[in-house]
Coordinates of C-alpha atoms in Angstrom, one line a residue:
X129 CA 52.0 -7.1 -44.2
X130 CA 51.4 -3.5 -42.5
X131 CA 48.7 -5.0 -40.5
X132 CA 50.0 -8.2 -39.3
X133 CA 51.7 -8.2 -36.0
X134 CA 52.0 -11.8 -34.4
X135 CA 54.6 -13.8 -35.0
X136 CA 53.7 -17.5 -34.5
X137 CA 56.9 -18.7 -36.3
X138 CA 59.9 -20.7 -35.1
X139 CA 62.1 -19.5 -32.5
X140 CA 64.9 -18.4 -34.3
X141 CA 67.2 -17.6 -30.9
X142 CA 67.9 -21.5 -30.8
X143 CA 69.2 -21.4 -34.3
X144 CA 72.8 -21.6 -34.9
X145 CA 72.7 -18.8 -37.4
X146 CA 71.9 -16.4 -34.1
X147 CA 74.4 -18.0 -32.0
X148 CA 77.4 -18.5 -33.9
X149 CA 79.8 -15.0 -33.2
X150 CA 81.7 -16.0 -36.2
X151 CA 78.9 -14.3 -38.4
X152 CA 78.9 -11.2 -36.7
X153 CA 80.8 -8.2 -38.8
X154 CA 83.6 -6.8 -36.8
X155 CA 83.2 -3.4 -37.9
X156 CA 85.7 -0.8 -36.6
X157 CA 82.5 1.9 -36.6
X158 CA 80.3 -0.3 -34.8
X159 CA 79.1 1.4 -31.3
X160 CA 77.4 -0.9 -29.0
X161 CA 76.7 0.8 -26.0
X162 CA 77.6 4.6 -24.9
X163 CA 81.2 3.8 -24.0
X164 CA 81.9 2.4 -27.0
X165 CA 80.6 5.9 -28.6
X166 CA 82.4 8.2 -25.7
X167 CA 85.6 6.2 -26.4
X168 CA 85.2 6.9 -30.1
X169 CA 85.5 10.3 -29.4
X170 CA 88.6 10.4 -26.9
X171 CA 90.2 8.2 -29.5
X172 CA 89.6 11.1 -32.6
X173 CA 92.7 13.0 -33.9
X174 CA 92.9 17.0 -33.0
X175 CA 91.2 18.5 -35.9
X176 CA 90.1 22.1 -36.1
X177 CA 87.1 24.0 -37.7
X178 CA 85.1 20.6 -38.6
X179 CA 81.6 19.9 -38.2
X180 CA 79.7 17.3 -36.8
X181 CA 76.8 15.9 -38.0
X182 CA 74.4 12.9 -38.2
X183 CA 73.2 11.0 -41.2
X184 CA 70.0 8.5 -40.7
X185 CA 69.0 5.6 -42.9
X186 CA 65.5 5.5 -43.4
X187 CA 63.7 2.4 -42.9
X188 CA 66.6 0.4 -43.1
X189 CA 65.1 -3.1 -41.4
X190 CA 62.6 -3.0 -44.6
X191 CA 64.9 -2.5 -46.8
X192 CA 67.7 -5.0 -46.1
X193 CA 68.2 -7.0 -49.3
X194 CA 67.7 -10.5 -47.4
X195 CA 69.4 -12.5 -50.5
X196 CA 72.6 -10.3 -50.8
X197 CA 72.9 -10.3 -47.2
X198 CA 72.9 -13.8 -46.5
X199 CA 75.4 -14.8 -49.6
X200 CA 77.6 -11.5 -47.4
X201 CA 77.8 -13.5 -44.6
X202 CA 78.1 -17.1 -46.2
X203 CA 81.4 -15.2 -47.5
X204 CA 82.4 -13.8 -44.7
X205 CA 81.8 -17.5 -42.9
X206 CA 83.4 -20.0 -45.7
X207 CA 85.6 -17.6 -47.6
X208 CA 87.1 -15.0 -45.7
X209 CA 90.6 -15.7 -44.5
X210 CA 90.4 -14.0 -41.1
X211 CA 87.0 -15.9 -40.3
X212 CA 87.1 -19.5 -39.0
X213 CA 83.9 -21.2 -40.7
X214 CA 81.5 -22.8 -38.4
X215 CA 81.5 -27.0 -38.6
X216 CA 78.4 -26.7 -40.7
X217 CA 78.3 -26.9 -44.2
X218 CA 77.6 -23.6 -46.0
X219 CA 74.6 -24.8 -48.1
X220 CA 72.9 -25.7 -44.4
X221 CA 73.5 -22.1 -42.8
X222 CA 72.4 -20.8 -46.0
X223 CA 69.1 -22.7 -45.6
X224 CA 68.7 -21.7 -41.5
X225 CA 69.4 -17.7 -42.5
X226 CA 66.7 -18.6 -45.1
X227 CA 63.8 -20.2 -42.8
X228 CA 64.4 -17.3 -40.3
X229 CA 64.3 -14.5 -42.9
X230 CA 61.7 -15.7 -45.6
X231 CA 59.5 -18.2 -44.1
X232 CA 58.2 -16.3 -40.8
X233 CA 54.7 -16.6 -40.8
X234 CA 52.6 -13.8 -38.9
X235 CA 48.9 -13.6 -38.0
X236 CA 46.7 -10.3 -38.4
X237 CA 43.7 -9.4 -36.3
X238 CA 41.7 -10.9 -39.0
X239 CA 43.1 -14.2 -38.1
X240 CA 44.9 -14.4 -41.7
X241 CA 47.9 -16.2 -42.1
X242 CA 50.7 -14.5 -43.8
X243 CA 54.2 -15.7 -45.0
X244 CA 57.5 -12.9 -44.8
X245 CA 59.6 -13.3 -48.0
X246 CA 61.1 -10.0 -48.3
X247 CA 63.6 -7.5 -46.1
X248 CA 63.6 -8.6 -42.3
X249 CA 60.9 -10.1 -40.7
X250 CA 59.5 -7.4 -37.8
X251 CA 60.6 -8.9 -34.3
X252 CA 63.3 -11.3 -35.7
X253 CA 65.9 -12.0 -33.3
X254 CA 68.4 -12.4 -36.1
X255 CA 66.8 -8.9 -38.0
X256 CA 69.7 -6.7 -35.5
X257 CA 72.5 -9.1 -37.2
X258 CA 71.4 -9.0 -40.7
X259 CA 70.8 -5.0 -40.7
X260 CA 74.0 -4.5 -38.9
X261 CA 75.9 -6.9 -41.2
X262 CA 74.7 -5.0 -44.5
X263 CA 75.8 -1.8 -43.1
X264 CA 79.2 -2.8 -42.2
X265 CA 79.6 -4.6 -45.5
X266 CA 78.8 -1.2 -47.1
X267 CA 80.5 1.1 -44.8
X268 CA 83.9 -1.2 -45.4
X269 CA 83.5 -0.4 -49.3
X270 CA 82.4 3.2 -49.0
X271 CA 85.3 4.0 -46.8
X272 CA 87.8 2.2 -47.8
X273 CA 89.3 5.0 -49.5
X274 CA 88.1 8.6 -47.8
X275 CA 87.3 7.9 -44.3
X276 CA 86.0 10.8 -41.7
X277 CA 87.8 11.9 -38.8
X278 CA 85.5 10.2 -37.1
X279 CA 82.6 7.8 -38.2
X280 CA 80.6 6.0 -35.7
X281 CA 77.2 3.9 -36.3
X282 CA 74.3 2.6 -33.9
X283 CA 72.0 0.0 -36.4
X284 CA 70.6 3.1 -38.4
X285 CA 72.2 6.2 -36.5
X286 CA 75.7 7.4 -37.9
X287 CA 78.3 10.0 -36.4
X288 CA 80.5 11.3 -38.2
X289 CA 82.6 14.7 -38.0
X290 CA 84.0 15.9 -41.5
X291 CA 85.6 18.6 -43.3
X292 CA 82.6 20.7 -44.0
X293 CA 78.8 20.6 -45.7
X294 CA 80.7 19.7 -48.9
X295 CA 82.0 16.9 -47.5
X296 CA 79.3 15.4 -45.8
X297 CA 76.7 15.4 -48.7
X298 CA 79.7 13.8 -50.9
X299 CA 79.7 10.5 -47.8
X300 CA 75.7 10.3 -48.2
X301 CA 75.9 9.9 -52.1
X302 CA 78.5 7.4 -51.5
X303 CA 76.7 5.4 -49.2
X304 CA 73.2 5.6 -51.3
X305 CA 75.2 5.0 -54.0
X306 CA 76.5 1.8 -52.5
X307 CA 73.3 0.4 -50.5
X308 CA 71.0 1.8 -52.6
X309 CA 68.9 3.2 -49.4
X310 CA 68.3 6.9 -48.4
X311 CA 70.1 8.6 -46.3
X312 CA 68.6 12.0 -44.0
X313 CA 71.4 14.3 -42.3
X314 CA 71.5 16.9 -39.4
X315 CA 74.4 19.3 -38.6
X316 CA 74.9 20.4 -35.5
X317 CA 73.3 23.4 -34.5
X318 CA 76.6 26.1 -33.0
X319 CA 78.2 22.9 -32.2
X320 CA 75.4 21.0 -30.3
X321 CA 74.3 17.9 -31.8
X322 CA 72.2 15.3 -30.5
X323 CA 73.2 11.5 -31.3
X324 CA 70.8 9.1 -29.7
X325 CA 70.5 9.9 -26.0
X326 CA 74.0 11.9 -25.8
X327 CA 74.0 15.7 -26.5
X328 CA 77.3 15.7 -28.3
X329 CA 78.8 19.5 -27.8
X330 CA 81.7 20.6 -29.9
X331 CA 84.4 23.1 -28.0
X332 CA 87.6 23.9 -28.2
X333 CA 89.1 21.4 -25.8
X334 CA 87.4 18.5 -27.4
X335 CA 84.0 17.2 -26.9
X336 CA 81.7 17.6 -23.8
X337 CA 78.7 14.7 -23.3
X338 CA 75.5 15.3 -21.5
X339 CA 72.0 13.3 -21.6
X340 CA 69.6 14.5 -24.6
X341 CA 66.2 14.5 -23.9
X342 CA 63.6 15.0 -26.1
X343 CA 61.0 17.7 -26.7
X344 CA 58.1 15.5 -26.7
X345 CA 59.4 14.1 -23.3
X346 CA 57.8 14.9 -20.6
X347 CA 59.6 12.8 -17.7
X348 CA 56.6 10.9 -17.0
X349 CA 57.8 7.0 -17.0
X350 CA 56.3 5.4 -13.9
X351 CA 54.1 6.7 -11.0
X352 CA 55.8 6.1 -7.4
X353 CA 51.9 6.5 -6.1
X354 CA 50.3 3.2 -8.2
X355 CA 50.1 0.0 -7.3
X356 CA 53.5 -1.6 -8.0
X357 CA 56.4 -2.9 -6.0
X358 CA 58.9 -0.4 -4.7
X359 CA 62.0 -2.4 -6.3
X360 CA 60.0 -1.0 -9.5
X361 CA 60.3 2.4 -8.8
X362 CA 64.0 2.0 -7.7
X363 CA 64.8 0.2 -10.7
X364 CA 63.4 3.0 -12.7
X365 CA 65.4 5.5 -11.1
X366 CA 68.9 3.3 -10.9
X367 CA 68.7 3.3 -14.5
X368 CA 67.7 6.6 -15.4
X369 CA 71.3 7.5 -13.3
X370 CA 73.6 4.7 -14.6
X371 CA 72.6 6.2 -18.1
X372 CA 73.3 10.0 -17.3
X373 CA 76.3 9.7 -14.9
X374 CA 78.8 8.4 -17.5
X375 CA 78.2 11.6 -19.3
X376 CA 77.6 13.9 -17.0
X377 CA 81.2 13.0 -15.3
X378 CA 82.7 14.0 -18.9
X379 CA 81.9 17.8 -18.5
X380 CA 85.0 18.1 -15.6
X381 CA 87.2 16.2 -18.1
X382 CA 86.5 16.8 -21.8
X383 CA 87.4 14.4 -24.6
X384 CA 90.1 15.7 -26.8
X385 CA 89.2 17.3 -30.1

């Protein structure tokens, strides 16, 4: 399966599975976009001598468990109280999750046809859903009890900001624990810690926000001089600034800590 890369299957957008909202897990740690993340941390209670820190789940999309995710969801859909169930039956969503997540066929450069029947099938539009749903599900159980002062999770990325080193090793047992996947974490560094494309800075007055950029970035996207239209370039630039100006403005006005 490493070398196949085409996917000649059905498209899975039209299926009802990808459409219906009902499916979706409303997790409370769940940030979407970087106001969701920036209002996560204006909404954290005044703490003081905490760390911050980062913890990573490696490969996660490969290692969904496709079968215990879909029966999560067909409970959440048809048994879950707070949930209104789609006007489906449950044994026909459990077949459409099914078709999109272990019967996508691929194509390699050999011309081969392979068949996906395990973890999410690269390039699925429903593989987002399925690996934010199993992380939800197990961030519910795992913190259901002990809860950071502040956790906060992008797909695989999660921010949290505990007690100390103690404390943050004792959350990524947990979670392996409960998921059975492996977790890498990342204190910050004298209170700077990146979380992905926000510099996160810790400081007495709260928490001040600018745009991380990595090393290995050089700041060559697009060159003004080739042949391309100039709305191009302008695009380029437009959303370089509607992605930095949000955070930059939070250095005059830092969140509370």
């Amino acid at each position: 399966m490493g070398e196949c890369s085409t996917d000649v299957g059905v498209d899975c957008r039209s299926c009802v599975a990808f459409r219906a909202p009902a499916i979706i897990v409303e997790a409370e740690s769940f940030v979407g976009i970087f106001d969701d993340f920036l209002e996560l941390l204006k909404a954290a209670p005044a703490t003081e001598n905490h760390i911050i820190a980062s913890l990573d789940v490696l490969s996660l999309f490969t290692n969904v468990p496709v079968n215990r995710t879909i029966q999560l969801i067909l409970d959440r859909v048809y048994i879950c109280e707070d949930t209104k169930s789609l006007a489906i039956p449950e044994e026909h969503l459990r077949t459409l999750l099914e078709i999109c997540n272990k019967e996508a066929p691929f194509t390699c450069p050999r011309g081969n046809l392979y068949r996906q029947i395990d973890s999410v099938a690269m390039g699925s539009p429903v593989g987002v859903l399925f690996a934010n749903f199993f992380m939800g599900s197990i961030e519910a159980t795992t913190l259901q009890d002990r809860r950071p002062s502040i956790y906060g999770s992008y797909a695989d990325d999660i921010f949290i900001r505990v007690k100390d080193a103690d404390e943050l090793l004792n959350l990524k047992q947990r979670l392996t624990t409960s998921s059975r996947l492996r977790f890498t974490h990342e204190e910050a560094t004298e209170g700077h810690l990146p979380f992905l494309d926000v510099m996160v800075s810790a400081c007495n007055s709260g928490f001040k926000t600018t745009v991380y950029v990595k090393d290995a970035n050089k700041g060559l996207c697009l060159n003004s001089n080739s042949e391309c239209p100039e709305r191009y370039t302008r695009s380029t630039i437009n959303a370089y600034i509607r992605r930095a100006l949000p955070l930059l403005l939070l250095e005059k006005r830092p969140l509370r800590a």
